[in-house]
Amino acid sequence: MSSAVSERLLVQEVAPRDGLQIEPVWVPTGDKVALIDALSAAGFTRIEAGAFVSPKAIPALRDGDEVFRRIRRKAGVIYAALIPNLKGAQRALAAGADELNMVMSASQTHNLANMRMTCEASLDGFAGVVAHTAQTAQTVQTGVTLNGTVATAFGCPFEGKIDEDRVLSIVEHYLRLDIGAITLADTTGMANPRQVARLVRRVLAMLPASALTLHFHNTRGLGLVNVMAAFEAGARRFDASLGGLGGCPFAPGASGNICTEDLVNLCDEIGIETGIDLPALMALTRGLPALLGHDVPGQVAKAGRNCDLHPAPPSMPDAG
Amino acid sequence: MSSAVSERLLVQEVAPRDGLQIEPVWVPTGDKVALIDALSAAGFTRIEAGAFVSPKAIPALRDGDEVFRRIRRKAGVIYAALIPNLKGAQRALAAGADELNMVMSASQTHNLANMRMTCEASLDGFAGVVAHTAQTAQTVQTGVTLNGTVATAFGCPFEGKIDEDRVLSIVEHYLRLDIGAITLADTTGMANPRQVARLVRRVLAMLPASALTLHFHNTRGLGLVNVMAAFEAGARRFDASLGGLGGCPFAPGASGNICTEDLVNLCDEIGIETGIDLPALMALTRGLPALLGHDVPGQVAKAGRNCDLHPAPPSMPDAG
């Protein structure tokens, strides 16, 4: 089971952003803050804590500024914010985000639906974000990092397969803009493990594993299959969402990010270190239905860990 | 995507037995027969069509004799029956089963709970089944095959990890009894992919891939991860259940076999041939809630295949 070389996998928790953004109920700011603080206490070193987008587009996250101000900053934890444009970046920097995550889709059709602009307009806008962040860093802030996400990198629900060269050219464009870390997102759960292995290998020829995040959805039950394929191909950073919360509001049929505790359970079982306290995580997930008013898809919080045993039936003869 | 060597994976559909056995509603015999006939029409060449066990233990399957008599036999399809003992074997042979699937647990505690006897007593009983089947074949039947299942091969909910040497010794015992095909079953979803790869490699040193079936449960979201690990290690035969129906009545927390259409969708996406008509399968699964009175866990029947696209939102500007 244990291998000679210690293996680690970095999990970035995205439930406070990607999980909550499509919830129809309003999660009070205090509950969001408590969730994020509980996540940092459970061992996460990267948490996507909010988004700075139009409150009309995503009303569930309209309190991002207050959330970032109120969370208890734990040393060593990076609190990231999703931003669509310069205005979002300005708000995120003012709120004290440690990392700005810019998002655009590889699919033109999906970017128009999701961002209301062309891919080219998204990239032009990101150049402005980079310039503004550099300027701000010189004056009041230090150490803010930038991440560029390629959404629908493995397929678009409207266009279908996305040409891999197109994905690579967007990655290149991000890197040329001095956006040094990249996320490949399977926004609507269309990736398969062989495609994932191939694309991960190609992108890892362009940047180190420490700068590449994979974001999978479990729409068709392939989320953890794709994680294992990406891991075997060299990827070491993965987004995941507590309880499997989340999805994409503009992607028909999409139903949930990969579930953090299901991923951590897998890692624990095969000896890959995550640094995350799985029982603490399962307890958090068991509180989600009361917070959100519905069941969540994650399985380990319901079934228990692989290693959680049960008493033998009492009526049974002794096994000897 | 396509590899030079054509890859095939054989799916044995187990919903009529493993899926229905724990359902609290009575599925009328005619509906069971219609389901099995629809499965053979969808391309399955192996279907576990029933069990010959005590009607008190599993009342849902008490009509096994009638089911086997009424199904429309499609040429080339093997209709298997699960049997716990000689009496079950006699009933299954009389009903015309093509294959007898004997089951015992590698875990002594689980075998006592599930079969009400020790592992040793199970194996002794199987020797009697083999002798009876050989005798019957000489007189009235030909071509009945035997399969031996090792349940809890990857872990027991009462005992925890199962020693791999113990699993291999049971496989050896089956082979010595002239039971030429083996199923390794992860009865309560405790397997992990590295354990699976290791055990599959060891068992494939004892028998050909055509004689080894893997039976995984998706209790903790690892079902398809384990399929891929087993496939990469050389396994080519897998049990799966329509809609992800099934579980183990004596295993606390267990919640469902791997889902057939989710597995076939994965295979279709990565170019592994199964010979199964996925849209036909999805239509069958969409009929299960009406038959059983509850939702089923399978995801592809809800989300659609990876390749099923959607129209772009109508309010959107043209993507050009």
XYZ file of C-alpha atoms in Angstrom, chain B residues 52 68 121 124 181 258 291 300 312:
9
model
C -32.425 -20.022 -5.841
C -36.307 -18.860 -15.818
C -19.177 -25.474 5.423
C -17.905 -28.428 1.517
C -14.598 -19.113 -13.238
C -21.938 0.029 -9.897
C -41.503 -0.183 -11.226
C -26.096 8.904 -16.865
C -27.441 27.068 -26.575
